Short mmCIF file of C-alpha atoms and ligand atoms in Angstrom, two decimals:
data_model
loop_
_atom_site.label_atom_id
_atom_site.label_comp_id
_atom_site.label_asym_id
_atom_site.label_seq_id
_atom_site.Cartn_x
_atom_site.Cartn_y
_atom_site.Cartn_z
CA UNK M 1 111.76 80.75 87.62
CA UNK M 2 108.95 81.28 85.06
CA UNK M 3 107.56 84.61 83.96
CA UNK M 4 105.37 86.58 86.33
CA UNK M 5 101.70 86.76 85.31
CA UNK M 6 99.77 90.01 84.92
CA UNK M 7 96.04 90.29 84.26
CA UNK M 8 94.65 93.48 82.70
CA UNK M 9 91.02 94.42 82.07
CA UNK M 10 89.88 96.47 79.07
CA UNK M 11 92.82 95.89 76.72
CA UNK M 12 91.03 96.60 73.42
CA UNK M 13 92.24 100.23 73.48
CA UNK M 14 93.83 103.08 75.43
CA UNK M 15 95.81 102.54 78.65
CA UNK M 16 94.89 98.84 78.84
CA UNK M 17 96.23 98.03 75.39
CA UNK M 18 99.49 99.96 75.92
CA UNK M 19 99.97 98.50 79.41
CA UNK M 20 99.67 94.97 78.00
CA UNK M 21 102.54 95.73 75.61
CA UNK M 22 104.69 97.46 78.27
CA UNK M 23 104.28 94.59 80.74
CA UNK M 24 105.04 91.97 78.08
CA UNK M 25 108.16 93.95 77.05
CA UNK M 26 109.22 93.91 80.70
CA UNK M 27 109.09 90.13 81.05
CA UNK M 28 105.51 89.48 82.21
CA UNK M 29 103.17 86.85 80.78
CA UNK M 30 100.10 89.01 80.14
CA UNK M 31 96.50 87.89 80.30
CA UNK M 32 94.93 90.65 78.23
CA UNK M 33 91.19 90.61 78.81
CA UNK M 34 88.53 92.36 76.77
CA UNK M 35 84.75 92.09 76.62
CA UNK M 36 84.75 91.70 72.84
CA UNK M 37 87.68 89.56 71.71
CA UNK M 38 86.95 90.42 68.06
CA UNK M 39 88.66 93.74 68.93
CA UNK M 40 91.98 91.97 69.65
CA UNK M 41 93.53 92.75 66.24
CA UNK M 42 95.01 96.10 67.32
CA UNK M 43 96.68 94.57 70.37
CA UNK M 44 97.94 91.58 68.37
CA UNK M 45 99.38 93.85 65.69
CA UNK M 46 101.19 95.98 68.25
CA UNK M 47 102.42 92.86 70.08
CA UNK M 48 103.78 91.51 66.81
CA UNK M 49 105.64 94.74 66.06
CA UNK M 50 107.18 94.72 69.56
CA UNK M 51 108.04 91.04 69.30
CA UNK M 52 106.00 90.07 72.38
CA UNK M 53 103.14 88.12 70.78
CA UNK M 54 104.00 84.91 72.66
CA UNK M 55 103.88 86.75 75.97
CA UNK M 56 100.26 87.88 75.57
CA UNK M 57 97.14 85.75 75.83
CA UNK M 58 93.75 87.31 75.09
CA UNK M 59 90.84 86.19 77.28
CA UNK M 60 87.19 87.30 77.22
CA UNK M 61 85.98 89.31 80.23
CA UNK M 62 83.05 91.68 80.57
CA UNK M 63 83.44 93.07 84.08
CA UNK M 64 79.69 93.75 84.38
CA UNK M 65 78.56 90.21 83.56
CA UNK M 66 78.45 87.71 86.43
CA UNK M 67 78.51 84.86 83.90
CA UNK M 68 81.68 86.27 82.35
CA UNK M 69 83.25 86.78 85.79
CA UNK M 70 82.43 83.17 86.75
CA UNK M 71 84.01 81.86 83.54
CA UNK M 72 87.05 84.04 84.14
CA UNK M 73 87.34 82.69 87.70
CA UNK M 74 87.57 79.16 86.26
CA UNK M 75 90.39 80.38 84.00
CA UNK M 76 92.20 82.16 86.88
CA UNK M 77 92.08 78.92 88.89
CA UNK M 78 94.18 77.25 86.19
CA UNK M 79 97.04 79.78 86.59
CA UNK M 80 99.98 78.81 88.77
CA UNK M 81 100.24 82.36 90.12
CA UNK M 82 98.76 85.83 89.63
CA UNK M 83 101.36 88.48 90.33
CA UNK M 84 99.72 91.67 89.06
CA UNK M 85 96.14 92.74 88.38
CA UNK M 86 95.53 96.00 86.53
CA UNK M 87 91.88 97.03 86.90
CA UNK M 88 91.62 99.35 83.95
CA UNK M 89 88.24 98.78 82.21
CA UNK M 90 86.02 101.82 82.48
CA UNK M 91 84.01 104.47 80.71
CA UNK M 92 82.90 108.02 81.48
CA UNK M 93 79.30 109.06 81.95
CA UNK M 94 78.51 112.77 82.01
CA UNK M 95 75.32 114.65 82.80
CA UNK M 96 73.86 116.90 85.47
CA UNK M 97 72.72 115.48 88.82
CA UNK M 98 69.13 116.63 88.32
CA UNK M 99 68.86 114.77 85.06
CA UNK M 100 70.97 111.63 85.26
CA UNK M 101 68.62 108.66 85.63
CA UNK M 102 69.33 106.33 88.54
CA UNK M 103 69.72 103.58 85.93
CA UNK M 104 72.45 105.65 84.26
CA UNK M 105 74.30 106.08 87.58
CA UNK M 106 73.93 102.34 88.16
CA UNK M 107 75.36 101.54 84.72
CA UNK M 108 78.38 103.73 85.44
CA UNK M 109 78.94 102.04 88.80
CA UNK M 110 78.46 98.54 87.37
CA UNK M 111 81.57 98.98 85.23
CA UNK M 112 83.81 101.41 87.11
CA UNK M 113 83.09 100.19 90.64
CA UNK M 114 81.25 96.86 91.07
CA UNK M 115 82.94 95.29 88.04
CA UNK M 116 86.31 96.25 89.43
CA UNK M 117 85.53 94.66 92.80
CA UNK M 118 84.28 91.48 91.10
CA UNK M 119 87.51 91.11 89.11
CA UNK M 120 89.60 91.82 92.22
CA UNK M 121 87.82 89.00 94.04
CA UNK M 122 88.77 86.49 91.33
CA UNK M 123 92.49 86.93 92.05
CA UNK M 124 92.56 87.57 95.80
CA UNK M 125 92.52 83.91 96.94
CA UNK M 126 95.64 83.18 94.81
CA UNK M 127 97.44 86.33 95.90
CA UNK M 128 96.61 85.70 99.56
CA UNK M 129 97.92 82.12 99.37
CA UNK M 130 101.09 83.33 97.60
CA UNK M 131 101.42 86.15 100.17
CA UNK M 132 102.37 88.44 97.32
CA UNK M 133 100.81 90.42 94.48
CA UNK M 134 100.01 93.88 93.23
CA UNK M 135 96.60 95.30 92.40
CA UNK M 136 96.59 98.53 90.44
CA UNK M 137 93.40 100.54 89.89
CA UNK M 138 92.86 103.11 87.16
CA UNK M 139 91.26 105.91 89.11
CA UNK M 140 91.49 109.50 87.86
CA UNK M 141 91.94 113.09 88.93
CA UNK M 142 88.13 112.66 89.10
CA UNK M 143 88.71 110.28 92.00
CA UNK M 144 89.87 113.25 94.09
CA UNK M 145 88.21 116.31 92.58
CA UNK M 146 84.57 116.85 91.56
CA UNK M 147 83.62 118.52 88.27
CA UNK M 148 80.22 119.87 87.25
CA UNK M 149 78.46 117.78 84.61
CA UNK M 150 80.46 114.68 85.53
CA UNK M 151 78.90 113.35 88.73
CA UNK M 152 78.33 109.76 87.53
CA UNK M 153 82.00 109.33 86.59
CA UNK M 154 83.37 111.30 89.54
CA UNK M 155 81.20 109.41 92.05
CA UNK M 156 82.28 106.05 90.63
CA UNK M 157 85.96 107.02 90.93
CA UNK M 158 85.52 108.46 94.46
CA UNK M 159 83.91 105.13 95.42
CA UNK M 160 86.82 103.28 93.84
CA UNK M 161 89.27 105.41 95.87
CA UNK M 162 87.46 104.55 99.12
CA UNK M 163 87.38 100.86 98.29
CA UNK M 164 91.07 100.82 97.36
CA UNK M 165 92.13 102.71 100.49
CA UNK M 166 90.41 100.07 102.67
CA UNK M 167 91.78 97.22 100.56
CA UNK M 168 95.34 98.57 100.79
CA UNK M 169 95.10 98.43 104.60
CA UNK M 170 93.53 94.96 104.57
CA UNK M 171 96.08 93.45 102.19
CA UNK M 172 99.38 95.13 103.12
CA UNK M 173 99.88 92.76 106.10
CA UNK M 174 99.38 89.84 103.68
CA UNK M 175 102.17 91.03 101.38
CA UNK M 176 99.82 92.40 98.68
CA UNK M 177 100.20 95.99 97.47
CA UNK M 178 97.25 98.09 96.28
CA UNK M 179 97.80 101.25 94.23
CA UNK M 180 95.67 103.91 92.57
CA UNK M 181 96.84 105.56 89.36
CA UNK M 182 95.18 108.96 88.98
CA UNK M 183 95.61 110.34 85.45
CA UNK M 184 94.54 113.74 84.19
CA UNK M 185 93.38 113.93 80.56
CA UNK M 186 95.01 111.57 78.03
CA UNK M 187 94.33 110.82 74.37
CA UNK M 188 92.30 107.60 74.49
CA UNK M 189 88.85 106.46 73.37
CA UNK M 190 87.33 107.61 76.66
CA UNK M 191 86.63 110.94 74.95
CA UNK M 192 84.81 109.27 72.02
CA UNK M 193 83.45 105.71 72.12
CA UNK M 194 84.12 105.50 75.89
CA UNK M 195 82.00 108.58 76.65
CA UNK M 196 78.28 108.58 77.39
CA UNK M 197 76.04 111.51 78.25
CA UNK M 198 72.88 111.14 80.30
CA UNK M 199 69.93 111.07 77.88
CA UNK M 200 68.06 114.02 79.39
CA UNK M 201 71.09 116.34 79.30
CA UNK M 202 71.28 115.87 75.54
CA UNK M 203 67.72 117.04 74.88
CA UNK M 204 67.49 120.59 73.58
CA UNK M 205 64.80 121.49 76.11
CA UNK M 206 67.06 120.48 79.02
CA UNK M 207 67.80 123.44 81.32
CA UNK M 208 71.44 122.24 81.24
CA UNK M 209 71.66 121.75 77.46
CA UNK M 210 73.76 124.85 76.74
CA UNK M 211 75.99 124.18 79.76
CA UNK M 212 76.53 120.58 78.59
CA UNK M 213 77.26 121.66 75.03
CA UNK M 214 79.80 124.23 76.23
CA UNK M 215 81.60 121.50 78.22
CA UNK M 216 81.66 119.25 75.17
CA UNK M 217 83.00 122.13 73.10
CA UNK M 218 85.69 122.81 75.71
CA UNK M 219 86.80 119.16 75.58
CA UNK M 220 86.95 119.27 71.78
CA UNK M 221 89.14 122.39 71.93
CA UNK M 222 91.48 120.99 74.59
CA UNK M 223 91.73 117.42 73.19
CA UNK M 224 94.83 118.15 71.11
CA UNK M 225 96.72 119.08 74.29
CA UNK M 226 95.81 115.90 76.18
CA UNK M 227 98.71 113.67 77.24
CA UNK M 228 100.29 110.67 75.54
CA UNK M 229 98.71 107.52 77.11
CA UNK M 230 102.04 105.70 76.91
CA UNK M 231 103.16 107.80 79.95
CA UNK M 232 100.42 106.19 82.02
CA UNK M 233 101.17 102.68 80.72
CA UNK M 234 104.83 103.21 81.67
CA UNK M 235 103.88 104.36 85.18
CA UNK M 236 101.68 101.25 85.64
CA UNK M 237 104.55 99.09 84.41
CA UNK M 238 107.03 100.73 86.78
CA UNK M 239 104.67 100.00 89.70
CA UNK M 240 104.24 96.40 88.51
CA UNK M 241 107.97 95.71 88.35
CA UNK M 242 108.89 97.50 91.59
CA UNK M 243 109.79 95.40 94.66
CA UNK M 244 107.18 97.18 96.73
CA UNK M 245 104.58 99.87 95.93
CA UNK M 246 105.18 102.24 98.81
CA UNK M 247 102.36 104.74 98.18
CA UNK M 248 98.66 104.21 97.58
CA UNK M 249 98.09 107.17 95.23
CA UNK M 250 99.98 107.94 92.01
CA UNK M 251 98.74 111.11 90.28
CA UNK M 252 99.99 111.68 86.73
CA UNK M 253 99.45 114.30 84.03
CA UNK M 254 99.64 118.03 83.44
CA UNK M 255 98.69 119.97 86.58
CA UNK M 256 97.24 116.91 88.33
CA UNK M 257 99.50 116.89 91.42
CA UNK M 258 99.07 120.63 91.85
CA UNK M 259 95.29 120.46 91.42
CA UNK M 260 94.93 117.66 93.96
CA UNK M 261 97.18 119.36 96.54
CA UNK M 262 95.34 122.67 96.16
CA UNK M 263 91.98 120.93 96.53
CA UNK M 264 93.22 119.33 99.77
CA UNK M 265 95.11 122.30 101.23
CA UNK M 266 93.14 125.46 100.55
CA UNK M 267 89.78 126.29 102.16
CA UNK M 268 86.75 125.24 100.13
CA UNK M 269 85.59 128.86 99.58
CA UNK M 270 88.93 129.70 97.89
CA UNK M 271 88.92 126.49 95.89
CA UNK M 272 85.43 127.21 94.58
CA UNK M 273 86.41 130.74 93.51
CA UNK M 274 89.48 129.42 91.73
CA UNK M 275 87.44 126.73 90.05
CA UNK M 276 84.79 129.08 88.67
CA UNK M 277 87.44 131.59 87.67
CA UNK M 278 89.08 128.87 85.54
CA UNK M 279 85.75 128.03 83.96
CA UNK M 280 85.17 131.71 83.27
CA UNK M 281 82.01 131.64 85.38
CA UNK M 282 80.68 133.36 88.48
CA UNK M 283 80.26 130.98 91.42
N1 LIG N 1 91.99 108.76 79.14
C1 LIG N 1 91.90 109.55 80.18
O1 LIG N 1 92.04 110.77 80.07
C2 LIG N 1 91.65 108.95 81.54
C3 LIG N 1 91.89 109.77 82.65
C4 LIG N 1 91.71 109.24 83.92
C5 LIG N 1 91.32 107.92 84.07
N2 LIG N 1 91.08 107.14 82.99
C6 LIG N 1 90.65 105.74 83.24
O2 LIG N 1 91.48 104.85 82.50
C7 LIG N 1 90.78 103.63 82.28
C8 LIG N 1 90.97 103.21 80.83
O3 LIG N 1 90.34 104.13 79.98
P1 LIG N 1 91.00 104.70 78.64
O4 LIG N 1 91.22 106.13 78.85
O5 LIG N 1 92.11 103.84 78.21
O6 LIG N 1 89.73 104.60 77.65
P2 LIG N 1 89.36 103.61 76.47
O7 LIG N 1 90.36 103.69 75.39
O8 LIG N 1 87.93 103.91 76.15
O9 LIG N 1 89.48 102.16 77.13
C9 LIG N 1 88.52 101.65 78.00
C10 LIG N 1 88.59 100.15 77.97
O10 LIG N 1 87.63 99.63 78.92
C11 LIG N 1 86.87 98.64 78.26
N3 LIG N 1 85.57 98.41 78.88
C12 LIG N 1 84.53 99.25 79.01
N4 LIG N 1 83.50 98.63 79.62
C13 LIG N 1 83.91 97.36 79.85
C14 LIG N 1 83.32 96.21 80.44
N5 LIG N 1 82.06 96.23 80.89
N6 LIG N 1 84.06 95.07 80.55
C15 LIG N 1 85.32 95.02 80.09
N7 LIG N 1 85.93 96.06 79.50
C16 LIG N 1 85.23 97.21 79.39
C17 LIG N 1 86.75 99.13 76.82
O11 LIG N 1 86.32 98.08 75.99
P3 LIG N 1 85.47 98.32 74.63
O12 LIG N 1 86.49 98.63 73.57
O13 LIG N 1 84.77 97.01 74.42
O14 LIG N 1 84.54 99.46 74.90
C18 LIG N 1 88.20 99.57 76.60
O15 LIG N 1 89.00 98.45 76.35
C19 LIG N 1 89.33 103.89 82.68
O16 LIG N 1 89.09 103.29 83.94
C20 LIG N 1 89.25 105.39 82.78
O17 LIG N 1 88.27 105.82 83.70
C21 LIG N 1 91.22 107.63 81.72
#
C-alpha cells in the first residue's frame, strides 16, 4: 500500500510548517500548501534536515482566493486519495467592537472561516467516496472563550467551532472524522506578522487606545512564556495517525483545559469576576 496523503494549509510558518514535517516523519505524503510559495525555503530546509524532502510537495493555495481554490481543486482531483486535511491557515485580528470596520471583520472571516470551508469542500468528494478521512481544524481557546479587544478573531473561531460540530455529525456516518485542535498561546508568527489590529483602535484619539496598548504590552511581556509549537504539531500528528478520532475537541496548552471547563461550569457572574480579577480590572 502507498503512503497516505495529508494536505495542510498555511505551511510557510508556525504550526503548519511543523505539522508538515511531523506528518512526513510519520509516513505521510504531505501536500504542503502556502499562499506564497517563495516562502517555501524554511520548510524545505527543515525537511532536508529531517530527511523527509521527498515526502513533501509544496503547492500554492490562498484560501481566500476563489481562483486559487479552483486551481487547487484541479490538483486535488489528480490525487488517488486524500486521507487527512489540516485546516491551519489563519491570522488574528484584534480591535474593539465599536471600532472594527465591517470590512475588517469580513477579512478575518474570509481567511479563518470561509477559506476553511472552501478548502474542506475541495477534499470532501474524495473522502466521501473513500468512506474514510480525517479533517482537523486549528481552532483556539478563542473558539470557546471570548476576550476583550479580540472579537474579530474570537468570532471567527466560534463560527469555525459551530461549523465543525455540524460537520462532525454529518460526516461520522460516512467514516470521516472531524476534529478541532484548540491551542492556548504558542510561539509562532501569529503574534507578529500574523497579527492585525483594526485601524481605528490604533489611532491615538481612539477611546480604546490605552486599553489596546496595554493588551499589546501584556502580550509582549507574556510572549517568552508561550508554548513550544512543536507540541501542537505533535498533537495534530497523533490525531492524523490514530485509527479513529473519538472526540471532537482537543484543547492544548497551559491552563487551556481548566479555563474552558471553568467557562462552561461556573455561572457567568462568577466567570466575569474571575476574568476581570485576572486582568486586574473592575468589571
Ligand atoms: N500560535 C498560537 O498561539 C495559536 C493559538 C491558537 C490557535 N492558533 C491558530 O493556529 C493556526 C496557525 O497559526 P500559527 O500560530 O502557526 O501562525 P503563523 O505562524 O502566523 O502561521 C499562519 C499561517 O497561515 C498562513 N495564511 C494566512 N492567511 C492565509 C491565506 N489567505 N491563505 C493561505 N495561508 C494563509 C500564513 O501564511 P503567510 O506566511 O503567507 O502569512 C502562515 O503560513 C491559525 O489558524 C491560528 O488561528 C494559533
